[in-house]
C-alpha cells in the first residue's frame, strides 16, 4: 500500500521543535504516512538548524522564499515565478498540509494553494487595544495579489507597535480545512496540546530573556527605573530561593546583551548563556532535566509549560499598561492560573502541565481521520 503524504510547513524556529515533537508522538503512523518537512531557505541557513532538521526529519524540502526587499523589480518577478514553479514541481495540493503560521505572506501562499489544510495556532483575540493598520493592509494586499497568497486584515497594537494581529479574509479553494488551537488543559476538540517531555529533573533553572530596556512602556526614565527596581527584587528572590541550582539564560533573539548583564549581576555571575542552540525550544528539547523556567512574559514559557517543565511568567507583578497586560494574557489563554505569578510566593510554587498522551492521540486522530488524503 502506498503511503500517504503529510507536509509540515516550517517558517519559524519554533516550528522545527514543534514538528519534531509531533512526529515523536505520531511514530506509530509512519507506516501509513510520509511526513515531509517544508522548510524555508532562510530558516535552513540559521545556525544549528540544518543538523537538527536532518536528524529529526527523514524527508526535507527547502523552499526558496528569501528575497531582499531592496532587490530590483525584475529580480522579484523572477523570484515569484521560481517559487510558483517550485511549488508545482514539489507539492501535491491534495496532500495534507499542516502549518502553524498564517501571518507571513509565504505561509499564506502555501495555505491558499493546498486543498487539505490543518492550521494549528494559538488563540487570537483582536480587541479594542488594536487599530486596523490600513497602510500595512494595502501594502500586504498588493503583495498577496502578486505572489498569490491569502488576503489578511492587518492590525497593530495601540500601546506596543511591535505587537500585531491578523485575520484571514480568504483561504483559497479547499476540500477540508480545520483550525485547531494549541491550548492546554481543555476538553474542547478544537483545543489540543502535545504530550510533555517526561524526564527526571535536576536542579536546573532556565530564564528566558526579554528586551525590557527598550520597551516603549519604559521610555520614560522614571518608568524604567521603577521596572529595574522591581525586576531586581524578583530575580533576587528567585536566586535566594534556589540556591545550589544551575542557572541558564536564553536571550531574546533581538536582545543586545544589556538585559543579560543586568540579570547575571544579580546571580553573581553564575548565569550561563545557553549556546549552540537555535531557539529556547531547541534547548529545552535537548535538555529534558530542567526543573524550573521563568520569564517576564516570553512565549518560550508557553512552550516550556507544554513540554512539561514547571513554568512561571511574572508580568502581572510589574507596573505595565493595562492594555499590554491584556494582550499578554491573551497569548497565554488557557493556561493554569498558577502559571501566572502575581506575588513572590507564587514564583516558587511548582506548576506543571497535566496533559496526557491519551488525550493528544484522541484529538489528533480525530482530525487526521477527517482528511481526504
mmCIF file of C-alpha atoms in Angstrom:
data_model
loop_
_atom_site.group_PDB
_atom_site.id
_atom_site.type_symbol
_atom_site.label_atom_id
_atom_site.label_comp_id
_atom_site.label_asym_id
_atom_site.label_seq_id
_atom_site.Cartn_x
_atom_site.Cartn_y
_atom_site.Cartn_z
ATOM 1 C CA UNK A 1 0.000 0.000 0.000
ATOM 2 C CA UNK A 2 1.349 3.394 -0.997
ATOM 3 C CA UNK A 3 1.961 5.757 1.881
ATOM 4 C CA UNK A 4 0.009 8.997 2.136
ATOM 5 C CA UNK A 5 1.962 12.220 2.426
ATOM 6 C CA UNK A 6 1.686 14.926 5.081
ATOM 7 C CA UNK A 7 3.541 18.207 4.660
ATOM 8 C CA UNK A 8 4.789 20.115 7.702
ATOM 9 C CA UNK A 9 5.415 23.742 6.735
ATOM 10 C CA UNK A 10 8.094 25.411 8.851
ATOM 11 C CA UNK A 11 8.534 29.183 8.779
ATOM 12 C CA UNK A 12 9.944 29.831 12.268
ATOM 13 C CA UNK A 13 12.462 28.211 14.622
ATOM 14 C CA UNK A 14 9.634 27.287 16.982
ATOM 15 C CA UNK A 15 8.039 25.193 14.226
ATOM 16 C CA UNK A 16 11.022 22.850 13.913
ATOM 17 C CA UNK A 17 10.828 21.651 17.520
ATOM 18 C CA UNK A 18 7.023 21.588 17.468
ATOM 19 C CA UNK A 19 7.022 19.274 14.430
ATOM 20 C CA UNK A 20 9.812 17.136 15.895
ATOM 21 C CA UNK A 21 7.669 16.625 18.997
ATOM 22 C CA UNK A 22 4.633 15.944 16.805
ATOM 23 C CA UNK A 23 6.435 13.198 14.878
ATOM 24 C CA UNK A 24 7.866 11.759 18.105
ATOM 25 C CA UNK A 25 4.288 11.233 19.277
ATOM 26 C CA UNK A 26 2.924 10.037 15.930
ATOM 27 C CA UNK A 27 5.673 7.499 15.224
ATOM 28 C CA UNK A 28 3.043 4.756 15.081
ATOM 29 C CA UNK A 29 1.672 6.424 11.930
ATOM 30 C CA UNK A 30 4.897 6.246 9.911
ATOM 31 C CA UNK A 31 3.655 3.005 8.319
ATOM 32 C CA UNK A 32 0.735 4.946 6.840
ATOM 33 C CA UNK A 33 2.146 8.446 6.286
ATOM 34 C CA UNK A 34 5.289 10.068 4.977
ATOM 35 C CA UNK A 35 5.984 13.230 6.963
ATOM 36 C CA UNK A 36 7.749 15.781 4.763
ATOM 37 C CA UNK A 37 9.191 18.929 6.289
ATOM 38 C CA UNK A 38 8.919 22.022 4.104
ATOM 39 C CA UNK A 39 11.480 24.469 5.444
ATOM 40 C CA UNK A 40 12.230 27.952 4.135
ATOM 41 C CA UNK A 41 15.724 28.566 2.804
ATOM 42 C CA UNK A 42 16.177 31.388 5.328
ATOM 43 C CA UNK A 43 15.347 29.132 8.293
ATOM 44 C CA UNK A 44 17.507 26.310 6.948
ATOM 45 C CA UNK A 45 20.573 28.574 6.971
ATOM 46 C CA UNK A 46 20.251 29.642 10.613
ATOM 47 C CA UNK A 47 22.990 28.263 12.853
ATOM 48 C CA UNK A 48 22.340 24.721 14.179
ATOM 49 C CA UNK A 49 19.037 24.212 12.310
ATOM 50 C CA UNK A 50 20.429 22.101 9.457
ATOM 51 C CA UNK A 51 21.859 19.436 11.750
ATOM 52 C CA UNK A 52 18.646 19.254 13.792
ATOM 53 C CA UNK A 53 16.461 19.079 10.670
ATOM 54 C CA UNK A 54 18.297 16.127 9.122
ATOM 55 C CA UNK A 55 18.480 14.358 12.468
ATOM 56 C CA UNK A 56 14.711 14.570 13.113
ATOM 57 C CA UNK A 57 13.097 14.523 9.645
ATOM 58 C CA UNK A 58 13.515 11.808 7.014
ATOM 59 C CA UNK A 59 12.288 13.869 4.088
ATOM 60 C CA UNK A 60 13.032 17.587 3.717
ATOM 61 C CA UNK A 61 12.080 20.116 1.037
ATOM 62 C CA UNK A 62 13.814 23.513 1.078
ATOM 63 C CA UNK A 63 11.577 26.199 -0.364
ATOM 64 C CA UNK A 64 13.071 29.398 -1.836
ATOM 65 C CA UNK A 65 11.276 32.271 -0.111
ATOM 66 C CA UNK A 66 14.186 34.516 0.900
ATOM 67 C CA UNK A 67 14.170 37.672 -1.235
ATOM 68 C CA UNK A 68 15.657 41.017 -0.257
ATOM 69 C CA UNK A 69 13.167 43.899 -0.132
ATOM 70 C CA UNK A 70 15.838 46.014 -1.812
ATOM 71 C CA UNK A 71 16.006 43.696 -4.842
ATOM 72 C CA UNK A 72 15.187 45.130 -8.264
ATOM 73 C CA UNK A 73 11.673 44.640 -9.668
ATOM 74 C CA UNK A 74 12.776 42.134 -12.346
ATOM 75 C CA UNK A 75 14.584 40.088 -9.679
ATOM 76 C CA UNK A 76 11.395 39.977 -7.625
ATOM 77 C CA UNK A 77 9.306 38.920 -10.622
ATOM 78 C CA UNK A 78 11.752 36.109 -11.411
ATOM 79 C CA UNK A 79 11.629 35.055 -7.754
ATOM 80 C CA UNK A 80 7.809 34.782 -7.808
ATOM 81 C CA UNK A 81 7.906 32.588 -10.922
ATOM 82 C CA UNK A 82 10.629 30.487 -9.311
ATOM 83 C CA UNK A 83 8.501 29.999 -6.176
ATOM 84 C CA UNK A 84 5.380 29.028 -8.131
ATOM 85 C CA UNK A 85 7.365 26.653 -10.323
ATOM 86 C CA UNK A 86 8.959 25.078 -7.223
ATOM 87 C CA UNK A 87 5.506 24.518 -5.690
ATOM 88 C CA UNK A 88 4.134 22.915 -8.880
ATOM 89 C CA UNK A 89 7.090 20.521 -9.138
ATOM 90 C CA UNK A 90 7.348 19.521 -5.468
ATOM 91 C CA UNK A 91 3.929 19.790 -3.808
ATOM 92 C CA UNK A 92 0.781 17.753 -4.383
ATOM 93 C CA UNK A 93 -2.024 20.169 -3.395
ATOM 94 C CA UNK A 94 -4.289 17.224 -2.493
ATOM 95 C CA UNK A 95 -1.952 16.013 0.258
ATOM 96 C CA UNK A 96 -2.497 17.280 3.783
ATOM 97 C CA UNK A 97 -0.637 20.464 4.730
ATOM 98 C CA UNK A 98 -0.061 21.203 8.421
ATOM 99 C CA UNK A 99 1.163 24.670 9.308
ATOM 100 C CA UNK A 100 1.447 26.776 12.440
ATOM 101 C CA UNK A 101 1.762 30.214 10.842
ATOM 102 C CA UNK A 102 -0.655 32.352 8.863
ATOM 103 C CA UNK A 103 0.880 35.791 9.405
ATOM 104 C CA UNK A 104 3.723 35.543 6.899
ATOM 105 C CA UNK A 105 2.801 36.149 3.281
ATOM 106 C CA UNK A 106 4.623 32.977 2.151
ATOM 107 C CA UNK A 107 2.791 30.858 4.711
ATOM 108 C CA UNK A 108 -0.406 32.226 3.184
ATOM 109 C CA UNK A 109 0.905 31.293 -0.272
ATOM 110 C CA UNK A 110 1.042 27.629 0.787
ATOM 111 C CA UNK A 111 -2.253 27.916 2.631
ATOM 112 C CA UNK A 112 -4.043 29.148 -0.486
ATOM 113 C CA UNK A 113 -2.603 26.501 -2.811
ATOM 114 C CA UNK A 114 -3.375 23.451 -0.659
ATOM 115 C CA UNK A 115 -6.778 21.732 -0.757
ATOM 116 C CA UNK A 116 -6.438 19.939 2.575
ATOM 117 C CA UNK A 117 -5.164 22.050 5.464
ATOM 118 C CA UNK A 118 -4.784 21.750 9.212
ATOM 119 C CA UNK A 119 -3.865 25.142 10.701
ATOM 120 C CA UNK A 120 -2.506 24.957 14.256
ATOM 121 C CA UNK A 121 -2.365 28.244 16.112
ATOM 122 C CA UNK A 122 -2.673 29.942 19.456
ATOM 123 C CA UNK A 123 -5.938 31.667 20.223
ATOM 124 C CA UNK A 124 -6.029 35.242 18.953
ATOM 125 C CA UNK A 125 -8.355 37.936 20.184
ATOM 126 C CA UNK A 126 -8.246 41.212 18.237
ATOM 127 C CA UNK A 127 -9.609 43.539 20.911
ATOM 128 C CA UNK A 128 -10.139 47.292 21.055
ATOM 129 C CA UNK A 129 -6.482 47.532 22.087
ATOM 130 C CA UNK A 130 -5.667 47.170 18.364
ATOM 131 C CA UNK A 131 -6.125 49.513 15.416
ATOM 132 C CA UNK A 132 -6.752 48.456 11.832
ATOM 133 C CA UNK A 133 -3.436 49.180 10.094
ATOM 134 C CA UNK A 134 -4.702 50.482 6.743
ATOM 135 C CA UNK A 135 -1.330 51.382 5.133
ATOM 136 C CA UNK A 136 0.148 47.979 6.020
ATOM 137 C CA UNK A 137 -3.051 46.223 4.898
ATOM 138 C CA UNK A 138 -2.924 47.906 1.454
ATOM 139 C CA UNK A 139 0.754 47.071 1.023
ATOM 140 C CA UNK A 140 0.242 43.462 2.150
ATOM 141 C CA UNK A 141 -2.801 43.010 -0.122
ATOM 142 C CA UNK A 142 -0.859 44.173 -3.194
ATOM 143 C CA UNK A 143 1.957 41.739 -2.337
ATOM 144 C CA UNK A 144 -0.579 38.936 -1.774
ATOM 145 C CA UNK A 145 -2.134 39.510 -5.217
ATOM 146 C CA UNK A 146 1.281 39.420 -6.909
ATOM 147 C CA UNK A 147 2.576 36.355 -5.027
ATOM 148 C CA UNK A 148 -0.748 34.507 -4.918
ATOM 149 C CA UNK A 149 -1.308 34.419 -1.160
ATOM 150 C CA UNK A 150 -4.417 34.546 1.010
ATOM 151 C CA UNK A 151 -5.512 38.063 1.953
ATOM 152 C CA UNK A 152 -5.402 39.161 5.580
ATOM 153 C CA UNK A 153 -6.687 42.113 7.553
ATOM 154 C CA UNK A 154 -3.777 43.634 9.497
ATOM 155 C CA UNK A 155 -3.880 45.164 12.988
ATOM 156 C CA UNK A 156 -1.361 46.989 15.160
ATOM 157 C CA UNK A 157 -1.389 47.301 18.955
ATOM 158 C CA UNK A 158 -2.052 50.814 20.218
ATOM 159 C CA UNK A 159 0.472 50.742 23.063
ATOM 160 C CA UNK A 160 3.032 48.276 21.706
ATOM 161 C CA UNK A 161 3.633 48.710 17.944
ATOM 162 C CA UNK A 162 5.781 45.562 17.836
ATOM 163 C CA UNK A 163 2.658 43.512 18.607
ATOM 164 C CA UNK A 164 0.471 42.833 15.604
ATOM 165 C CA UNK A 165 -2.748 40.954 14.899
ATOM 166 C CA UNK A 166 -4.171 39.386 11.767
ATOM 167 C CA UNK A 167 -7.445 37.963 10.463
ATOM 168 C CA UNK A 168 -7.520 35.858 7.318
ATOM 169 C CA UNK A 169 -10.041 37.096 4.748
ATOM 170 C CA UNK A 170 -9.874 34.120 2.386
ATOM 171 C CA UNK A 171 -8.427 30.603 2.405
ATOM 172 C CA UNK A 172 -8.493 29.557 -1.243
ATOM 173 C CA UNK A 173 -10.374 26.564 -2.617
ATOM 174 C CA UNK A 174 -10.482 23.778 -0.034
ATOM 175 C CA UNK A 175 -11.705 20.201 0.288
ATOM 176 C CA UNK A 176 -11.078 20.077 4.034
ATOM 177 C CA UNK A 177 -9.902 22.909 6.252
ATOM 178 C CA UNK A 178 -9.701 22.876 10.043
ATOM 179 C CA UNK A 179 -8.250 25.261 12.582
ATOM 180 C CA UNK A 180 -7.193 23.846 15.921
ATOM 181 C CA UNK A 181 -5.722 25.758 18.814
ATOM 182 C CA UNK A 182 -2.620 24.932 20.828
ATOM 183 C CA UNK A 183 -4.317 25.380 24.196
ATOM 184 C CA UNK A 184 -3.611 23.071 27.147
ATOM 185 C CA UNK A 185 -5.958 21.508 29.670
ATOM 186 C CA UNK A 186 -9.140 21.761 27.634
ATOM 187 C CA UNK A 187 -11.730 19.140 26.714
ATOM 188 C CA UNK A 188 -12.727 21.058 23.570
ATOM 189 C CA UNK A 189 -11.857 19.003 20.466
ATOM 190 C CA UNK A 190 -10.536 22.128 18.732
ATOM 191 C CA UNK A 191 -8.006 22.586 21.564
ATOM 192 C CA UNK A 192 -5.004 20.305 21.873
ATOM 193 C CA UNK A 193 -1.563 20.109 23.426
ATOM 194 C CA UNK A 194 1.431 17.913 22.679
ATOM 195 C CA UNK A 195 2.357 15.470 25.467
ATOM 196 C CA UNK A 196 5.085 16.656 27.850
ATOM 197 C CA UNK A 197 8.705 15.540 27.638
ATOM 198 C CA UNK A 198 8.882 13.240 30.622
ATOM 199 C CA UNK A 199 12.362 13.063 32.120
ATOM 200 C CA UNK A 200 13.780 13.079 35.641
ATOM 201 C CA UNK A 201 14.598 16.673 36.600
ATOM 202 C CA UNK A 202 17.811 18.012 38.101
ATOM 203 C CA UNK A 203 18.478 21.255 39.978
ATOM 204 C CA UNK A 204 18.441 23.412 36.868
ATOM 205 C CA UNK A 205 16.693 26.710 36.134
ATOM 206 C CA UNK A 206 16.211 28.484 32.802
ATOM 207 C CA UNK A 207 15.488 32.201 32.468
ATOM 208 C CA UNK A 208 14.090 33.381 29.131
ATOM 209 C CA UNK A 209 15.362 36.812 28.141
ATOM 210 C CA UNK A 210 13.479 39.950 27.222
ATOM 211 C CA UNK A 211 14.198 43.383 25.731
ATOM 212 C CA UNK A 212 12.737 45.303 28.679
ATOM 213 C CA UNK A 213 15.376 48.056 28.480
ATOM 214 C CA UNK A 214 13.983 49.041 25.068
ATOM 215 C CA UNK A 215 10.237 48.604 25.695
ATOM 216 C CA UNK A 216 8.010 51.519 24.669
ATOM 217 C CA UNK A 217 6.463 51.470 28.149
ATOM 218 C CA UNK A 218 9.931 52.174 29.617
ATOM 219 C CA UNK A 219 10.829 55.223 27.518
ATOM 220 C CA UNK A 220 10.207 57.463 30.497
ATOM 221 C CA UNK A 221 13.326 57.242 32.759
ATOM 222 C CA UNK A 222 11.127 57.085 35.877
ATOM 223 C CA UNK A 223 9.186 54.126 34.484
ATOM 224 C CA UNK A 224 12.411 52.356 33.532
ATOM 225 C CA UNK A 225 13.888 52.919 36.999
ATOM 226 C CA UNK A 226 10.741 51.550 38.617
ATOM 227 C CA UNK A 227 10.836 48.487 36.340
ATOM 228 C CA UNK A 228 14.523 47.837 37.037
ATOM 229 C CA UNK A 229 13.980 48.095 40.804
ATOM 230 C CA UNK A 230 11.094 45.620 40.685
ATOM 231 C CA UNK A 231 12.959 43.190 38.452
ATOM 232 C CA UNK A 232 15.961 43.340 40.772
ATOM 233 C CA UNK A 233 13.742 42.241 43.650
ATOM 234 C CA UNK A 234 12.099 39.470 41.615
ATOM 235 C CA UNK A 235 15.316 37.964 40.283
ATOM 236 C CA UNK A 236 16.976 38.305 43.699
ATOM 237 C CA UNK A 237 14.044 36.380 45.205
ATOM 238 C CA UNK A 238 14.414 33.615 42.624
ATOM 239 C CA UNK A 239 18.159 33.387 43.223
ATOM 240 C CA UNK A 240 17.839 33.325 47.020
ATOM 241 C CA UNK A 241 15.174 30.575 46.942
ATOM 242 C CA UNK A 242 17.003 28.307 44.524
ATOM 243 C CA UNK A 243 20.492 28.033 45.947
ATOM 244 C CA UNK A 244 22.710 25.195 44.679
ATOM 245 C CA UNK A 245 20.912 25.223 41.332
ATOM 246 C CA UNK A 246 22.484 25.533 37.893
ATOM 247 C CA UNK A 247 21.239 28.673 36.117
ATOM 248 C CA UNK A 248 20.831 29.048 32.347
ATOM 249 C CA UNK A 249 19.865 32.105 30.332
ATOM 250 C CA UNK A 250 18.383 32.098 26.822
ATOM 251 C CA UNK A 251 18.468 35.603 25.310
ATOM 252 C CA UNK A 252 15.649 37.120 23.299
ATOM 253 C CA UNK A 253 16.592 36.834 19.578
ATOM 254 C CA UNK A 254 16.906 40.644 19.296
ATOM 255 C CA UNK A 255 18.429 41.277 22.691
ATOM 256 C CA UNK A 256 21.697 43.237 22.681
ATOM 257 C CA UNK A 257 23.155 41.857 25.921
ATOM 258 C CA UNK A 258 22.289 44.596 28.398
ATOM 259 C CA UNK A 259 19.469 42.572 29.936
ATOM 260 C CA UNK A 260 21.669 39.501 30.367
ATOM 261 C CA UNK A 261 24.391 41.523 32.095
ATOM 262 C CA UNK A 262 21.810 43.045 34.430
ATOM 263 C CA UNK A 263 20.357 39.670 35.498
ATOM 264 C CA UNK A 264 23.732 37.913 35.596
ATOM 265 C CA UNK A 265 24.932 40.533 38.072
ATOM 266 C CA UNK A 266 22.012 39.649 40.365
ATOM 267 C CA UNK A 267 23.017 35.974 40.056
ATOM 268 C CA UNK A 268 26.627 36.861 40.963
ATOM 269 C CA UNK A 269 27.962 35.832 37.557
ATOM 270 C CA UNK A 270 26.544 32.307 37.751
ATOM 271 C CA UNK A 271 24.058 32.702 34.874
ATOM 272 C CA UNK A 272 25.216 30.592 31.904
ATOM 273 C CA UNK A 273 24.200 31.583 28.400
ATOM 274 C CA UNK A 274 22.726 28.633 26.515
ATOM 275 C CA UNK A 275 24.807 28.354 23.351
ATOM 276 C CA UNK A 276 24.839 26.070 20.297
ATOM 277 C CA UNK A 277 21.034 26.043 20.097
ATOM 278 C CA UNK A 278 18.842 27.767 17.509
ATOM 279 C CA UNK A 279 15.985 28.556 19.925
ATOM 280 C CA UNK A 280 14.812 28.216 23.512
ATOM 281 C CA UNK A 281 12.588 25.308 22.443
ATOM 282 C CA UNK A 282 15.623 23.571 20.954
ATOM 283 C CA UNK A 283 17.495 23.940 24.247
ATOM 284 C CA UNK A 284 14.548 22.552 26.228
ATOM 285 C CA UNK A 285 14.069 19.682 23.766
ATOM 286 C CA UNK A 286 17.714 18.617 24.126
ATOM 287 C CA UNK A 287 17.930 19.255 27.902
ATOM 288 C CA UNK A 288 14.990 17.431 29.420
ATOM 289 C CA UNK A 289 16.169 17.564 33.020
ATOM 290 C CA UNK A 290 15.249 21.237 33.601
ATOM 291 C CA UNK A 291 13.183 21.746 36.750
ATOM 292 C CA UNK A 292 12.017 25.396 36.577
ATOM 293 C CA UNK A 293 11.735 28.117 33.940
ATOM 294 C CA UNK A 294 10.980 31.830 34.426
ATOM 295 C CA UNK A 295 10.296 34.840 32.233
ATOM 296 C CA UNK A 296 8.594 38.199 32.301
ATOM 297 C CA UNK A 297 6.201 37.199 29.523
ATOM 298 C CA UNK A 298 8.107 35.154 26.949
ATOM 299 C CA UNK A 299 6.215 32.826 24.616
ATOM 300 C CA UNK A 300 9.053 30.415 25.420
ATOM 301 C CA UNK A 301 7.360 30.000 28.799
ATOM 302 C CA UNK A 302 4.282 28.743 26.939
ATOM 303 C CA UNK A 303 6.491 26.209 25.134
ATOM 304 C CA UNK A 304 8.207 25.280 28.395
ATOM 305 C CA UNK A 305 4.864 24.660 30.088
ATOM 306 C CA UNK A 306 3.614 22.481 27.221
ATOM 307 C CA UNK A 307 6.858 20.476 27.343
ATOM 308 C CA UNK A 308 6.178 19.588 30.964
ATOM 309 C CA UNK A 309 8.562 21.905 32.813
ATOM 310 C CA UNK A 310 7.474 23.959 35.808
ATOM 311 C CA UNK A 311 6.979 27.394 34.259
ATOM 312 C CA UNK A 312 6.210 30.879 35.544
ATOM 313 C CA UNK A 313 5.636 34.289 33.968
ATOM 314 C CA UNK A 314 5.622 37.333 36.258
ATOM 315 C CA UNK A 315 4.470 40.278 34.113
ATOM 316 C CA UNK A 316 1.474 40.655 36.441
ATOM 317 C CA UNK A 317 3.890 41.661 39.201
ATOM 318 C CA UNK A 318 5.123 44.612 37.103
ATOM 319 C CA UNK A 319 3.659 48.044 36.533
ATOM 320 C CA UNK A 320 2.643 47.794 32.876
ATOM 321 C CA UNK A 321 -0.178 49.474 30.926
ATOM 322 C CA UNK A 322 -3.440 47.549 31.294
ATOM 323 C CA UNK A 323 -3.695 47.165 27.512
ATOM 324 C CA UNK A 324 -0.273 45.486 27.426
ATOM 325 C CA UNK A 325 -1.206 43.113 30.251
ATOM 326 C CA UNK A 326 -4.461 42.188 28.475
ATOM 327 C CA UNK A 327 -2.593 41.445 25.254
ATOM 328 C CA UNK A 328 -0.046 39.255 27.035
ATOM 329 C CA UNK A 329 -2.822 37.417 28.871
ATOM 330 C CA UNK A 330 -4.481 36.606 25.538
ATOM 331 C CA UNK A 331 -1.241 34.992 24.351
ATOM 332 C CA UNK A 332 -1.300 32.683 27.383
ATOM 333 C CA UNK A 333 -5.012 31.938 27.169
ATOM 334 C CA UNK A 334 -5.998 28.590 28.651
ATOM 335 C CA UNK A 335 -3.015 28.111 30.928
ATOM 336 C CA UNK A 336 -3.470 27.366 34.602
ATOM 337 C CA UNK A 337 -3.852 30.313 36.994
ATOM 338 C CA UNK A 338 -0.747 29.062 38.791
ATOM 339 C CA UNK A 339 1.298 29.669 35.641
ATOM 340 C CA UNK A 340 0.990 33.400 36.381
ATOM 341 C CA UNK A 341 2.982 34.689 39.343
ATOM 342 C CA UNK A 342 1.176 37.601 40.993
ATOM 343 C CA UNK A 343 3.351 37.766 44.102
ATOM 344 C CA UNK A 344 6.695 36.482 45.362
ATOM 345 C CA UNK A 345 5.250 33.333 46.933
ATOM 346 C CA UNK A 346 3.772 32.333 43.549
ATOM 347 C CA UNK A 347 7.238 32.322 41.991
ATOM 348 C CA UNK A 348 8.404 29.252 43.891
ATOM 349 C CA UNK A 349 5.148 27.305 43.636
ATOM 350 C CA UNK A 350 5.661 24.452 41.179
ATOM 351 C CA UNK A 351 3.326 24.437 38.173
ATOM 352 C CA UNK A 352 3.464 21.605 35.624
ATOM 353 C CA UNK A 353 1.096 20.786 32.767
ATOM 354 C CA UNK A 354 -1.121 17.743 33.331
ATOM 355 C CA UNK A 355 -1.722 16.954 29.679
ATOM 356 C CA UNK A 356 -1.768 13.248 28.793
ATOM 357 C CA UNK A 357 -0.671 11.230 25.756
ATOM 358 C CA UNK A 358 -4.113 9.626 25.586
ATOM 359 C CA UNK A 359 -5.870 12.975 25.222
ATOM 360 C CA UNK A 360 -3.486 14.091 22.469
ATOM 361 C CA UNK A 361 -3.899 10.880 20.432
ATOM 362 C CA UNK A 362 -7.682 11.086 20.661
ATOM 363 C CA UNK A 363 -7.870 14.669 19.438
ATOM 364 C CA UNK A 364 -5.229 14.499 16.721
ATOM 365 C CA UNK A 365 -6.501 11.203 15.321
ATOM 366 C CA UNK A 366 -9.969 12.749 15.131
ATOM 367 C CA UNK A 367 -8.717 15.401 12.675
ATOM 368 C CA UNK A 368 -6.432 13.121 10.649
ATOM 369 C CA UNK A 369 -9.352 10.776 10.029
ATOM 370 C CA UNK A 370 -11.411 13.636 8.592
ATOM 371 C CA UNK A 371 -8.981 14.466 5.798
ATOM 372 C CA UNK A 372 -9.330 13.205 2.263
ATOM 373 C CA UNK A 373 -5.664 12.324 1.876
#
